[in-house]
C-alpha cells in the first residue's frame, strides 16, 4: 500500500518521505476516522467480544490490568447519557456504548484478600489506571476499524460523573475515563486534520522554537470551525481557527468537581 495519500490526508501535505510501500494493517491505522453516523444494525455478541479481546491485548503498567469496561446495549441507558451530554445525537444511533474505566478497586480487594494494606491511593495510581484504560480503548478502536465497525470517543461522560457513576453501578475505586460509541458506520467522517510532526515529534530533546509559525500555517490549512463557548467568549459568525478554539476552551474551567469526586471515591491524590 502506498502511504503517501493517507499521510497527505492527515496532515494536509507530505511532511516527510515515507516508504514506498507499507503493510495494509499500518495503512488502516493511518486512515483511522471517527464515526458519527451509524446504521440501525446490531453488533453480534461474538464480534463485540472478539473486538474487546483486543482491549485485553493492550500493554498494562506492571501487568496490573487496572481497567474495566462497561458495555451498554440498553437504548434507555444510552439515551440517558446522550441526553445528559445534549450535543452528540450519534450516541443514540450507536447500538453499543462502551464506558472505559480506570479500576483500582480490583487491586484494593486483592490486597485485602492477601492481608496487605493498599498503600497507593495516590495520583500516580490514578495516572497508571487511566493510562491502562486509555490503551485498552485505543486497541478497541483499532480492532473495531479492522472489523468494519466505527467508533467515536466521548470524554464528556466525565462531565456527569455524579450521574454516570450510579447508572453504571461503579463502586469506589472505579471511575470513567471515556465513552466509546460503536456500530456499523452509515458513513465515515473525513480524516481529522492533525498538527504537523514538527510540532508534536521532538528529536533527542524537546524543542518548541518553531511552533508559532507551524501553528499559524496549520490554522490556515484548516477550515474555520464553530466557536466554542460562544456564551462566554461571544459569537464568531465567521468561525474560529483551531488555535482560537483551543484558547477559548482552555480558558474556561471544565470538570472543576473531578478532583472532589475522586476524593469522595477513596483517592487521596497525594
Short mmCIF file of C-alpha atoms in Angstrom, two decimals:
data_model
loop_
_atom_site.label_atom_id
_atom_site.label_comp_id
_atom_site.label_asym_id
_atom_site.label_seq_id
_atom_site.Cartn_x
_atom_site.Cartn_y
_atom_site.Cartn_z
CA UNK A 1 0.00 0.00 0.00
CA UNK A 2 1.22 3.49 -0.88
CA UNK A 3 1.14 5.57 2.35
CA UNK A 4 1.56 8.98 0.71
CA UNK A 5 -2.14 9.81 0.12
CA UNK A 6 -3.01 8.71 3.65
CA UNK A 7 -0.31 10.88 5.20
CA UNK A 8 -1.24 13.83 3.00
CA UNK A 9 -4.90 13.44 4.04
CA UNK A 10 -3.89 13.53 7.71
CA UNK A 11 -1.51 16.50 7.57
CA UNK A 12 -2.72 18.41 4.52
CA UNK A 13 0.70 17.94 2.96
CA UNK A 14 3.53 15.39 2.91
CA UNK A 15 5.86 16.42 5.78
CA UNK A 16 8.34 13.58 5.22
CA UNK A 17 9.18 10.87 2.70
CA UNK A 18 7.57 7.60 3.81
CA UNK A 19 8.47 4.15 2.49
CA UNK A 20 7.13 3.41 -0.97
CA UNK A 21 5.03 0.54 0.38
CA UNK A 22 3.63 -0.26 3.83
CA UNK A 23 1.59 -3.20 5.20
CA UNK A 24 -2.18 -2.85 4.89
CA UNK A 25 -2.54 -3.02 8.68
CA UNK A 26 -0.37 0.09 9.06
CA UNK A 27 -2.31 1.80 6.29
CA UNK A 28 -5.56 1.11 8.15
CA UNK A 29 -4.17 2.89 11.22
CA UNK A 30 -3.10 5.88 9.14
CA UNK A 31 -6.62 6.01 7.69
CA UNK A 32 -8.45 5.84 11.04
CA UNK A 33 -11.51 8.08 11.14
CA UNK A 34 -14.20 8.87 13.65
CA UNK A 35 -17.76 7.67 13.00
CA UNK A 36 -20.73 9.86 13.92
CA UNK A 37 -23.42 8.17 11.80
CA UNK A 38 -24.46 4.56 12.41
CA UNK A 39 -26.74 2.10 10.65
CA UNK A 40 -29.63 0.53 12.54
CA UNK A 41 -27.82 -2.80 12.61
CA UNK A 42 -26.93 -4.83 15.71
CA UNK A 43 -23.40 -5.89 16.56
CA UNK A 44 -23.30 -9.56 17.50
CA UNK A 45 -22.02 -10.61 20.90
CA UNK A 46 -19.45 -12.82 19.18
CA UNK A 47 -17.99 -9.91 17.20
CA UNK A 48 -18.14 -7.48 20.13
CA UNK A 49 -16.45 -9.92 22.50
CA UNK A 50 -13.72 -10.53 19.93
CA UNK A 51 -13.15 -6.79 19.47
CA UNK A 52 -12.97 -6.38 23.25
CA UNK A 53 -10.44 -9.21 23.41
CA UNK A 54 -8.15 -6.77 21.58
CA UNK A 55 -8.54 -4.42 24.54
CA UNK A 56 -7.02 -7.14 26.71
CA UNK A 57 -4.10 -7.25 24.28
CA UNK A 58 -3.11 -3.70 25.21
CA UNK A 59 0.00 -3.21 27.35
CA UNK A 60 -0.60 -2.65 31.05
CA UNK A 61 1.53 -0.99 33.71
CA UNK A 62 3.33 -3.73 35.71
CA UNK A 63 0.77 -6.22 34.34
CA UNK A 64 -1.73 -4.97 36.95
CA UNK A 65 -4.52 -4.51 34.37
CA UNK A 66 -6.17 -1.63 36.20
CA UNK A 67 -9.06 -1.08 33.81
CA UNK A 68 -12.60 -2.27 33.16
CA UNK A 69 -15.22 -1.55 30.52
CA UNK A 70 -18.98 -1.35 30.98
CA UNK A 71 -20.88 -2.47 27.88
CA UNK A 72 -24.22 -0.75 27.32
CA UNK A 73 -26.77 -2.09 24.83
CA UNK A 74 -29.90 -0.86 26.63
CA UNK A 75 -31.18 2.01 24.45
CA UNK A 76 -32.69 3.73 27.50
CA UNK A 77 -29.36 3.87 29.32
CA UNK A 78 -27.52 5.00 26.18
CA UNK A 79 -30.18 7.67 25.62
CA UNK A 80 -29.85 8.88 29.21
CA UNK A 81 -26.13 9.51 28.76
CA UNK A 82 -26.77 11.16 25.39
CA UNK A 83 -29.40 13.44 26.92
CA UNK A 84 -27.10 14.45 29.78
CA UNK A 85 -24.45 15.42 27.25
CA UNK A 86 -27.02 17.00 24.95
CA UNK A 87 -24.86 17.83 21.93
CA UNK A 88 -23.98 14.44 20.42
CA UNK A 89 -27.01 12.80 18.75
CA UNK A 90 -24.89 10.00 17.28
CA UNK A 91 -24.62 8.45 20.76
CA UNK A 92 -28.27 7.35 20.50
CA UNK A 93 -27.69 5.99 16.99
CA UNK A 94 -24.98 3.58 18.09
CA UNK A 95 -26.20 0.12 19.13
CA UNK A 96 -23.34 -0.22 21.62
CA UNK A 97 -21.88 2.31 24.05
CA UNK A 98 -18.72 1.32 25.90
CA UNK A 99 -17.53 3.13 29.01
CA UNK A 100 -13.84 2.56 29.72
CA UNK A 101 -12.94 2.92 33.37
CA UNK A 102 -9.81 3.17 35.46
CA UNK A 103 -10.18 0.39 38.02
CA UNK A 104 -8.26 0.50 41.28
CA UNK A 105 -10.98 -1.36 43.21
CA UNK A 106 -9.74 -4.72 41.98
CA UNK A 107 -6.25 -4.08 43.34
CA UNK A 108 -7.67 -2.94 46.68
CA UNK A 109 -9.64 -6.17 47.01
CA UNK A 110 -6.62 -8.26 46.02
CA UNK A 111 -4.58 -6.58 48.76
CA UNK A 112 -7.39 -7.11 51.27
CA UNK A 113 -7.63 -10.81 50.49
CA UNK A 114 -3.84 -11.10 50.81
CA UNK A 115 -3.92 -9.38 54.20
CA UNK A 116 -1.91 -6.42 52.95
CA UNK A 117 -2.61 -2.71 53.07
CA UNK A 118 -3.33 -0.99 49.75
CA UNK A 119 -0.92 1.93 50.12
CA UNK A 120 -1.26 3.52 46.67
CA UNK A 121 -4.45 5.55 46.51
CA UNK A 122 -2.32 8.36 45.15
CA UNK A 123 -2.01 10.44 41.99
CA UNK A 124 0.45 8.02 40.40
CA UNK A 125 -2.03 5.15 40.73
CA UNK A 126 -4.77 7.29 39.20
CA UNK A 127 -2.44 8.03 36.28
CA UNK A 128 -1.42 4.38 35.85
CA UNK A 129 -5.02 3.17 35.84
CA UNK A 130 -6.06 5.96 33.48
CA UNK A 131 -3.31 5.05 31.02
CA UNK A 132 -4.29 1.36 31.21
CA UNK A 133 -7.90 2.26 30.36
CA UNK A 134 -6.84 4.59 27.55
CA UNK A 135 -4.58 1.96 25.99
CA UNK A 136 -7.39 -0.59 26.17
CA UNK A 137 -9.75 1.86 24.46
CA UNK A 138 -7.18 2.60 21.75
CA UNK A 139 -6.80 -1.10 20.98
CA UNK A 140 -10.59 -1.43 20.87
CA UNK A 141 -10.80 1.41 18.34
CA UNK A 142 -8.18 -0.23 16.12
CA UNK A 143 -9.88 -3.62 16.39
CA UNK A 144 -13.30 -2.16 15.61
CA UNK A 145 -11.91 -0.48 12.49
CA UNK A 146 -10.36 -3.78 11.39
CA UNK A 147 -13.74 -5.48 11.87
CA UNK A 148 -15.55 -2.94 9.71
CA UNK A 149 -17.11 -1.11 12.67
CA UNK A 150 -16.95 2.56 13.54
CA UNK A 151 -16.27 4.33 16.83
CA UNK A 152 -16.25 7.76 18.42
CA UNK A 153 -14.65 8.53 21.81
CA UNK A 154 -16.81 10.56 24.22
CA UNK A 155 -14.86 12.27 27.00
CA UNK A 156 -17.98 14.17 28.05
CA UNK A 157 -19.04 11.25 30.28
CA UNK A 158 -16.70 12.87 32.82
CA UNK A 159 -18.89 15.98 32.80
CA UNK A 160 -21.60 13.94 34.51
CA UNK A 161 -19.73 11.64 36.88
CA UNK A 162 -22.39 12.02 39.57
CA UNK A 163 -24.97 10.56 37.17
CA UNK A 164 -22.87 8.17 35.09
CA UNK A 165 -21.36 6.52 38.17
CA UNK A 166 -24.69 5.38 39.68
CA UNK A 167 -26.13 4.47 36.27
CA UNK A 168 -23.25 2.06 35.71
CA UNK A 169 -23.08 0.91 39.33
CA UNK A 170 -19.47 1.98 39.66
CA UNK A 171 -18.02 1.15 43.10
CA UNK A 172 -15.41 3.17 44.92
CA UNK A 173 -12.06 2.90 43.19
CA UNK A 174 -13.57 2.87 39.68
CA UNK A 175 -14.09 5.97 37.56
CA UNK A 176 -14.95 6.52 33.88
CA UNK A 177 -12.24 7.72 31.51
CA UNK A 178 -14.29 7.99 28.32
CA UNK A 179 -17.21 6.51 26.49
CA UNK A 180 -17.00 4.97 23.02
CA UNK A 181 -19.85 4.65 20.55
CA UNK A 182 -19.59 1.50 18.43
CA UNK A 183 -21.60 0.24 15.50
CA UNK A 184 -21.77 -0.29 11.76
CA UNK A 185 -20.92 3.00 10.04
CA UNK A 186 -23.53 4.74 7.92
CA UNK A 187 -20.71 6.96 6.69
CA UNK A 188 -17.11 7.60 7.68
CA UNK A 189 -16.02 11.11 8.53
CA UNK A 190 -13.21 12.73 6.61
CA UNK A 191 -9.74 12.23 8.17
CA UNK A 192 -9.20 14.62 11.06
CA UNK A 193 -6.50 17.16 10.23
CA UNK A 194 -3.67 16.84 12.73
CA UNK A 195 -0.81 19.01 13.88
CA UNK A 196 2.35 18.57 11.81
CA UNK A 197 5.10 16.29 13.13
CA UNK A 198 7.32 19.34 13.63
CA UNK A 199 5.03 20.35 16.50
CA UNK A 200 4.38 17.01 18.17
CA UNK A 201 7.55 14.99 17.50
CA UNK A 202 10.82 16.05 19.13
CA UNK A 203 14.21 14.57 18.31
CA UNK A 204 16.57 13.91 21.23
CA UNK A 205 15.23 16.88 23.26
CA UNK A 206 12.06 18.97 23.47
CA UNK A 207 12.16 21.94 21.08
CA UNK A 208 9.20 24.27 20.51
CA UNK A 209 11.20 27.02 18.80
CA UNK A 210 9.29 26.84 15.50
CA UNK A 211 5.88 26.13 16.94
CA UNK A 212 4.23 29.55 16.50
CA UNK A 213 4.93 29.60 12.77
CA UNK A 214 3.84 25.98 12.34
CA UNK A 215 0.58 26.61 14.21
CA UNK A 216 -0.15 29.63 12.05
CA UNK A 217 0.28 27.51 8.92
CA UNK A 218 -1.87 24.78 10.47
CA UNK A 219 -4.66 27.26 11.17
CA UNK A 220 -4.50 28.42 7.56
CA UNK A 221 -4.92 24.85 6.25
CA UNK A 222 -7.95 24.02 8.39
CA UNK A 223 -11.47 25.26 7.80
CA UNK A 224 -12.76 27.60 10.45
CA UNK A 225 -14.99 25.80 12.92
CA UNK A 226 -17.99 26.56 15.10
CA UNK A 227 -16.85 28.73 18.03
CA UNK A 228 -16.52 27.07 21.41
CA UNK A 229 -18.18 28.67 24.44
CA UNK A 230 -19.89 31.48 22.49
CA UNK A 231 -21.98 32.24 25.57
CA UNK A 232 -18.77 33.20 27.40
CA UNK A 233 -16.41 34.47 24.70
CA UNK A 234 -19.01 35.86 22.34
CA UNK A 235 -20.20 34.70 18.92
CA UNK A 236 -17.94 34.31 15.93
CA UNK A 237 -20.16 34.10 12.83
CA UNK A 238 -17.10 33.66 10.63
CA UNK A 239 -15.98 30.66 12.69
CA UNK A 240 -12.81 30.16 14.69
CA UNK A 241 -9.35 28.88 13.85
CA UNK A 242 -8.11 25.78 15.63
CA UNK A 243 -5.83 27.72 17.98
CA UNK A 244 -8.55 30.23 18.78
CA UNK A 245 -10.95 27.45 19.74
CA UNK A 246 -8.27 25.77 21.86
CA UNK A 247 -7.71 29.05 23.68
CA UNK A 248 -11.46 29.51 24.13
CA UNK A 249 -11.88 26.07 25.64
CA UNK A 250 -8.80 26.07 27.86
CA UNK A 251 -9.70 29.47 29.33
CA UNK A 252 -12.96 28.09 30.77
CA UNK A 253 -12.65 25.78 33.82
CA UNK A 254 -14.06 22.37 32.94
CA UNK A 255 -14.91 19.44 35.22
CA UNK A 256 -13.97 21.51 38.25
CA UNK A 257 -15.54 18.90 40.52
CA UNK A 258 -13.49 15.97 39.19
CA UNK A 259 -10.89 16.07 41.98
CA UNK A 260 -13.56 16.28 44.68
CA UNK A 261 -15.46 13.39 43.09
CA UNK A 262 -12.31 11.23 43.03
CA UNK A 263 -11.60 12.06 46.68
CA UNK A 264 -15.14 11.01 47.54
CA UNK A 265 -14.38 7.67 45.89
CA UNK A 266 -11.37 6.98 48.08
CA UNK A 267 -8.46 8.53 46.18
CA UNK A 268 -6.06 10.61 48.30
CA UNK A 269 -4.35 12.03 45.15
CA UNK A 270 -1.15 12.66 47.13
#
